[in-house]
Coordinates of C-alpha atoms in Angstrom, one line a residue:
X1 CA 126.1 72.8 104.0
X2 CA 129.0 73.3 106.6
X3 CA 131.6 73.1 104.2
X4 CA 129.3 75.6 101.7
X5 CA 129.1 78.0 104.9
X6 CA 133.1 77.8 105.0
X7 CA 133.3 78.7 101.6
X8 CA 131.3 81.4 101.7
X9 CA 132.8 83.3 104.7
X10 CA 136.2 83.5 103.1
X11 CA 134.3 85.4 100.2
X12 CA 133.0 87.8 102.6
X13 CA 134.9 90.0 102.5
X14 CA 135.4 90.7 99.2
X15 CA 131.0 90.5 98.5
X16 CA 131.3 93.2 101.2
X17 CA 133.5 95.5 99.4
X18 CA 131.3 95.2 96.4
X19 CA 128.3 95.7 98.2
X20 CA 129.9 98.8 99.7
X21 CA 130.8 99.7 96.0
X22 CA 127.6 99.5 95.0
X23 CA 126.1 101.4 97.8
X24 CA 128.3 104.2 96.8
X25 CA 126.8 104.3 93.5
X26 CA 123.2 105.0 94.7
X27 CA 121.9 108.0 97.0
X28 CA 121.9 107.5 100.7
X29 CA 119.0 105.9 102.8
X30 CA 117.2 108.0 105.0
X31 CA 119.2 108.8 108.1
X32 CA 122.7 108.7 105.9
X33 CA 122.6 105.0 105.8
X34 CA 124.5 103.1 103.1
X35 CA 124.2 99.5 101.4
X36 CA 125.2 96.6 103.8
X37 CA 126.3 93.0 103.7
X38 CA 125.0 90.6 105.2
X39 CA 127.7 87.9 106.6
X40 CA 128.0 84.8 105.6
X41 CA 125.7 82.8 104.0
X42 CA 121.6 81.4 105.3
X43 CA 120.7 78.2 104.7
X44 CA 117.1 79.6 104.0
X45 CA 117.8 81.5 100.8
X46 CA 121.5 81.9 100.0
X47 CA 122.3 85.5 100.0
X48 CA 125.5 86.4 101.3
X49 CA 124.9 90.2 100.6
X50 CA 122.2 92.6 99.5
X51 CA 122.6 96.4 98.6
X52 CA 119.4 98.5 96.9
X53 CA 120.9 97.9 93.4
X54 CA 122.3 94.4 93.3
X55 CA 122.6 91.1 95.9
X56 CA 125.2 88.2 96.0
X57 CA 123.8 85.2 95.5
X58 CA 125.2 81.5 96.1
X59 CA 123.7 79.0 93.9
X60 CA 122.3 76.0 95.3
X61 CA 121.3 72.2 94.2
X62 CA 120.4 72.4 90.3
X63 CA 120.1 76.7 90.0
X64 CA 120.4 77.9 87.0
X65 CA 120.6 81.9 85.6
X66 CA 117.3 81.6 84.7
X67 CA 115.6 80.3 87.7
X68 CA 118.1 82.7 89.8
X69 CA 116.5 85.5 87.6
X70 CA 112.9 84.1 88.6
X71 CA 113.4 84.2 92.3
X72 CA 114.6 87.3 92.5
X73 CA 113.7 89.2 89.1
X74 CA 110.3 87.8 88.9
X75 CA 110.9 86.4 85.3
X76 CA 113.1 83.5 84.2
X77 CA 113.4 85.3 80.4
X78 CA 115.5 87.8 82.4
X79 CA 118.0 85.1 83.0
X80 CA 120.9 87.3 80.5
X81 CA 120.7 90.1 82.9
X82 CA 122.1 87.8 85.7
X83 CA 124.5 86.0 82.9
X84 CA 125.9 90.0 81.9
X85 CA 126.3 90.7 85.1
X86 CA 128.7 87.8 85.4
X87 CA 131.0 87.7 82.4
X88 CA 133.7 85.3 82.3
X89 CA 131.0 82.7 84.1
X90 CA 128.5 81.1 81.2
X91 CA 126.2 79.2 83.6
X92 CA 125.3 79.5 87.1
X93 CA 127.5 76.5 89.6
X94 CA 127.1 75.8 92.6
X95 CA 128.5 77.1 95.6
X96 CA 129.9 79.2 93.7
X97 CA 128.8 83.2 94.1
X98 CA 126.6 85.1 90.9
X99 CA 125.8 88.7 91.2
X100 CA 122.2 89.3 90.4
X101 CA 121.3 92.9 89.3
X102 CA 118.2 94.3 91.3
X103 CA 118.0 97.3 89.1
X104 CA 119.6 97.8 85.3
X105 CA 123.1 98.0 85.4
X106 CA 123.4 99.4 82.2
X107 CA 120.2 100.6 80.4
X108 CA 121.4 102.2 77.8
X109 CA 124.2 99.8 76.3
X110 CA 126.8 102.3 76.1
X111 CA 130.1 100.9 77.1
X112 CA 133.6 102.2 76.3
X113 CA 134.1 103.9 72.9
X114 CA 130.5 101.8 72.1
X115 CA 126.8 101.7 72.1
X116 CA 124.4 98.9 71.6
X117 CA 121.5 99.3 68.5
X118 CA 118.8 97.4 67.9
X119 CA 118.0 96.3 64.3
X120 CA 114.5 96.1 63.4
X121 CA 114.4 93.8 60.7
X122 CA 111.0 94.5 57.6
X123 CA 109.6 91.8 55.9
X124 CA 106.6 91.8 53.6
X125 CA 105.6 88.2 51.9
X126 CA 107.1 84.8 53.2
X127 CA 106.7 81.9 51.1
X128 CA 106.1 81.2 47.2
X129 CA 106.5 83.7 44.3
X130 CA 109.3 85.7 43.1
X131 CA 109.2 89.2 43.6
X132 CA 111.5 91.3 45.3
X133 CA 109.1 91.7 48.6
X134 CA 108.7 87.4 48.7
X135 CA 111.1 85.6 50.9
X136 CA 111.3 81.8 50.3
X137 CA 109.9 79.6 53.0
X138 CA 114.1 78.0 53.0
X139 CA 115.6 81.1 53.4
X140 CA 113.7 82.5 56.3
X141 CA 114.1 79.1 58.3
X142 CA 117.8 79.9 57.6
X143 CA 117.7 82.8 59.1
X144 CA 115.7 82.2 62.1
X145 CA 117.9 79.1 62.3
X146 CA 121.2 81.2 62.2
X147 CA 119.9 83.5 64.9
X148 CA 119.0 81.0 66.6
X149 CA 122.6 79.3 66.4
X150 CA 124.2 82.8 67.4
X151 CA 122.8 83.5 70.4
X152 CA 120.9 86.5 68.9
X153 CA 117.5 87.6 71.6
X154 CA 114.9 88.0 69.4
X155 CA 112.6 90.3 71.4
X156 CA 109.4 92.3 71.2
X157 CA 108.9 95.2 69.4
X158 CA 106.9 97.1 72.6
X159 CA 110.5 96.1 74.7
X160 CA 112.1 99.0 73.2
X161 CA 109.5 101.6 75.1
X162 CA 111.9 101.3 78.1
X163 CA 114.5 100.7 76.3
X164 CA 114.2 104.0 74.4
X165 CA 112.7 105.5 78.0
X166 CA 116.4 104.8 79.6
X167 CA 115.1 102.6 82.0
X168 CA 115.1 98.9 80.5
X169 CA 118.2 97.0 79.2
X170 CA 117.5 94.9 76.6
X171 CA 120.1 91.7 75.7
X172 CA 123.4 92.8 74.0
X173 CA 122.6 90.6 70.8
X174 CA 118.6 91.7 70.1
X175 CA 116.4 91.7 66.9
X176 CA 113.5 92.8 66.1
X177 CA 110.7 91.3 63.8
X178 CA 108.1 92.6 61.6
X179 CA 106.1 91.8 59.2
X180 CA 103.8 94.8 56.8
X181 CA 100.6 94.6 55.1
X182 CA 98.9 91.3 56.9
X183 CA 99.3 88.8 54.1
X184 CA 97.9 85.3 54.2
X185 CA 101.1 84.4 53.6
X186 CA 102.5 84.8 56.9
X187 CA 100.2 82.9 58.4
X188 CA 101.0 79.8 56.1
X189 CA 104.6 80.0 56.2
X190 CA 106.4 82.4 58.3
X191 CA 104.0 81.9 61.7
X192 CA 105.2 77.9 61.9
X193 CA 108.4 79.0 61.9
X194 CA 108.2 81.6 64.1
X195 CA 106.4 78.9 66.5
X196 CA 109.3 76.3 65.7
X197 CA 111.8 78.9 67.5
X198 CA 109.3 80.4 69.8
X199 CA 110.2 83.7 67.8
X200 CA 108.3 86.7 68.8
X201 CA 106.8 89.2 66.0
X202 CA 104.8 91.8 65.2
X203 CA 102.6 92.3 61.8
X204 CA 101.3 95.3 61.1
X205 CA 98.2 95.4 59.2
X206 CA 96.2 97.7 57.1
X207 CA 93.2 97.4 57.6
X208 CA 90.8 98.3 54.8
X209 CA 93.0 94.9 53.3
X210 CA 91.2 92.4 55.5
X211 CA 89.4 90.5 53.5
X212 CA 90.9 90.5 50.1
X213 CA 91.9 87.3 48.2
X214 CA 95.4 87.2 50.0
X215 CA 95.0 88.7 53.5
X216 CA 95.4 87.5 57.0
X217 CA 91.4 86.6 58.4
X218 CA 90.9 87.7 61.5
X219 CA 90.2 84.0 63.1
X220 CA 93.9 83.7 61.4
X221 CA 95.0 86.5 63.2
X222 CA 92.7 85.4 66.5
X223 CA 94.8 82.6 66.5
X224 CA 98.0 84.0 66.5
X225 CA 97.4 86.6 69.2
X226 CA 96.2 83.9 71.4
X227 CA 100.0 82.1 70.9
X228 CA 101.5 85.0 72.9
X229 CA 104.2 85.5 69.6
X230 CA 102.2 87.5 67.5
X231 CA 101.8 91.2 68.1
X232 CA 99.0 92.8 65.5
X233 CA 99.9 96.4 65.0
X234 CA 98.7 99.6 63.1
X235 CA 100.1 100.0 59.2
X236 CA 97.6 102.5 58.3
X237 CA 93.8 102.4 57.6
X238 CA 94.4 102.3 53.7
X239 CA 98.2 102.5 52.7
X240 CA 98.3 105.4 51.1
X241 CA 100.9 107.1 51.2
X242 CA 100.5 109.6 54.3
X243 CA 102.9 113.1 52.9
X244 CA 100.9 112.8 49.5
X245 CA 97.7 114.8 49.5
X246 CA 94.5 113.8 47.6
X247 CA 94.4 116.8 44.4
X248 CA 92.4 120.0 45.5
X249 CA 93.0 118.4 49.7
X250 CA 93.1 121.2 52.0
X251 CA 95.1 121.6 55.3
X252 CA 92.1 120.7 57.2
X253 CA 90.7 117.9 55.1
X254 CA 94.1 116.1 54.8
X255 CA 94.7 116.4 58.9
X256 CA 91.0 114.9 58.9
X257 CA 92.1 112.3 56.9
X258 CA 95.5 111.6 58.9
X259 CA 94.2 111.2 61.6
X260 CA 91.3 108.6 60.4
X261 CA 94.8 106.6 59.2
X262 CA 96.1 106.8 62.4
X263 CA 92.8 106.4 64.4
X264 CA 90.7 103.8 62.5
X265 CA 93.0 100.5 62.5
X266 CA 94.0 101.3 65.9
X267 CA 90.0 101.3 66.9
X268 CA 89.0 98.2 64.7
X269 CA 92.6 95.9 65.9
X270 CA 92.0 96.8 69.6
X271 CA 88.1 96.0 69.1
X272 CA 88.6 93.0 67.1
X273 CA 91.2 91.3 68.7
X274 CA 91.5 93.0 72.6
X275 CA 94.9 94.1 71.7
X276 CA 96.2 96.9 73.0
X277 CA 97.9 99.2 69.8
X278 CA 101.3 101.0 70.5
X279 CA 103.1 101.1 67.3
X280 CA 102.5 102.0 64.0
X281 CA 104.4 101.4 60.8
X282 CA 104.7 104.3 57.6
X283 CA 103.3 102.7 54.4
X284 CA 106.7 103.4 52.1
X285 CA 108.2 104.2 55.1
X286 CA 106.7 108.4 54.9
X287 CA 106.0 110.7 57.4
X288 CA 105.7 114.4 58.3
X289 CA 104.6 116.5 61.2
X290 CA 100.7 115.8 60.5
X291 CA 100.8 112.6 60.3
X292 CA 103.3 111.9 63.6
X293 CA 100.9 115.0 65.4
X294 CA 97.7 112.3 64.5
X295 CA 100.0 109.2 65.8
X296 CA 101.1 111.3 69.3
X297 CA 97.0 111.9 69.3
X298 CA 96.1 108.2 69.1
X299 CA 98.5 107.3 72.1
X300 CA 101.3 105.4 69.6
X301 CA 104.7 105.1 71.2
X302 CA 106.6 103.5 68.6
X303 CA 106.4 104.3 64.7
X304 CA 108.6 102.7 62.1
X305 CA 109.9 104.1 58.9
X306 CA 111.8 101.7 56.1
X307 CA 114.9 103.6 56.7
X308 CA 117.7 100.8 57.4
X309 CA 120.0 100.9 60.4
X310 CA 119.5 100.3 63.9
X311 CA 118.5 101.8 67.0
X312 CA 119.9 103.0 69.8
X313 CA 118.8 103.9 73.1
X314 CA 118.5 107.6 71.8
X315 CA 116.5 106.9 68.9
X316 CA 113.9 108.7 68.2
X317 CA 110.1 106.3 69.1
X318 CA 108.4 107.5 66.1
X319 CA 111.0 107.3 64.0
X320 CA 112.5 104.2 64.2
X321 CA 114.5 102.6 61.5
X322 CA 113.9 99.6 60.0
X323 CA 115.5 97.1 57.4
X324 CA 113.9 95.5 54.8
X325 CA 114.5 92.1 54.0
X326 CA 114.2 91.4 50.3
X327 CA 113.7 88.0 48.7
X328 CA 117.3 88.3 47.1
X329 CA 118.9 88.6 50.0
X330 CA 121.6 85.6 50.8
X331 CA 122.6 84.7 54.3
X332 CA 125.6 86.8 54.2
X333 CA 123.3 89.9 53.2
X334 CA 120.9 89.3 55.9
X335 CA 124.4 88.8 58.6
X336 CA 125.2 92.2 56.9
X337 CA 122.3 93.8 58.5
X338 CA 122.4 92.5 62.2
X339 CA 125.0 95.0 63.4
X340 CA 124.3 95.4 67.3
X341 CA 127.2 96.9 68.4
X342 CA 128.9 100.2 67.0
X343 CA 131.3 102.4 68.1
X344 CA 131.4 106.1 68.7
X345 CA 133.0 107.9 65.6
X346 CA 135.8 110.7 67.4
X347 CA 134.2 114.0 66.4
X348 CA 136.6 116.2 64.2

């Protein structure tokens, strides 16, 4: 411990200048006073410096980023904030100093002449058949399995409320993914895969299709909420498409019946399963100012379209884009549509 005390000192110095640095970025305490490091290190919990926004940590014994980010960020999935915060150092050493981010360094993602964007990837039937909206049980296992091999954070669809709020970073490398209509079919095939990589996902469901010949039951979908992975969310009471009025529908019948779409599935998902409903998804992807006046009325904070592309932080939460995933899509197609990282185009 002496000779980790040594070490530490002669860093003192410089953790004090970044401290100060940091300090400078965030308003003044009461009284005028500013960020301040504390010298050298304690034996009781390592910290050779603190300031509001970040603290410099030594890492002791058999730390790790991800039990550094529980100590200190109250979660050990937040280990990539610490690991961003220190690039050029891929795991935590000992004795050797991390910075740990207290609050978001970067929320937004934007960095020089870039921004980060989160795809949203759409899938509809996983498993056996060959239409366009059926993806084989091999491919999708080789494409969790690629994102899994490339480091990609496949995250949770509600993440992105902060996200889009400016206020929560999300990993530089994150998908989304979701699943439309509530077929059997997921259950069967893409939920034990899913479970294999510890995959998050949501599934929006329809609900007047509960209960037909090849739907998710909701003991099937009891289950699956009970893993912690699957997310059950809104796709509509009847999937009909929402901007196309019934013949001889009047203003006031067809806002009646919007907001029934938006308000029934919401009620019967929340009832049936005690899950809370946030998000919605268009059936074909549709929308207009009824329908997203029903969905701000019904408390939704996320809606989807089918529109491809990703999102950034200044997307718009009831229009998010999404990308559908077709069944004839090879591994280099599904690549294609992982972009995370674009850059700002020079206006003219």
């Amino acid at each position: 411990m002496q000779a980790l005390q040594r070490r530490a000192l002669t860093l003192a110095a410089g953790v004090a200048c970044l401290l100060a640095l940091a300090g400078c970025q965030t308003p003044p305490r009461s009284g005028g006073e500013t960020a301040a490091a504390v010298p050298g290190l304690t034996a009781r919990d390592g910290v050779l410096g603190r300031s509001e926004r970040l603290l410099v940590y030594v890492p002791q014994g058999d730390d790790n980023y991800a039990s550094i980010a529980q100590r200190f960020l109250g979660s050990a999935s937040r280990d990539w904030e610490v690991a961003e915060a220190n690039p050029g150092t891929p795991q935590a050493r000992s004795g050797q100093p991390v910075i740990v981010p207290l609050k978001p360094l970067n929320p937004m993602g934007v960095r020089s002449g870039q921004y980060q964007t989160i795809p949203i990837l759409c899938y509809h039937r996983v498993g056996q058949g060959n239409g366009k909206m059926t993806v084989s049980s091999s491919s999708f296992e080789q494409q969790l399995d690629w994102l899994a091999a490339n480091n990609f954070k496949v995250i949770r669809l509600k993440d992105l409320i902060g996200f889009l709020e400016g206020r929560q970073p999300l990993p530089q490398r994150s998908v989304v993914l979701t699943f439309d209509d509530g077929y059997a079919s997921y259950y069967r095939y893409a939920y034990p895969l899913l479970k294999k990589h510890g995959f998050p996902a949501t599934v929006f469901l329809y609900t007047d299709f509960v209960g037909a010949g090849d739907a998710l039951t909701w003991p099937q979908m009891q289950e699956m909420t009970a893993s912690g992975l699957v997310d059950i969310q809104s796709h509509s009471k009847t999937h009909s498409n929402l901007i196309e009025r019934a013949a001889g529908e009047n203003d006031a019948a067809y806002a009646k019946r919007m907001e029934a779409e938006a308000k029934v599935p919401r009620d019967v998902i929340e009832k049936r399963l005690s899950n809370e409903v946030l998000t919605y998804a268009y059936p074909f992807g549709d929308v207009n100012e009824v329908v997203l006046e029903a969905l701000a009325r019904n408390r939704y904070r996320l809606a989807g379209t089918v529109t491809p592309g990703g999102n950034p932080a200044w997307a718009q939460p009831l229009m998010l884009r999404r990308t559908m995933i077709y069944g004839s899509h090879d591994l280099e197609a599904f690549k294609s549509k992982l972009q995370t990282l674009r850059s700002f185009t020079p206006s003219s």
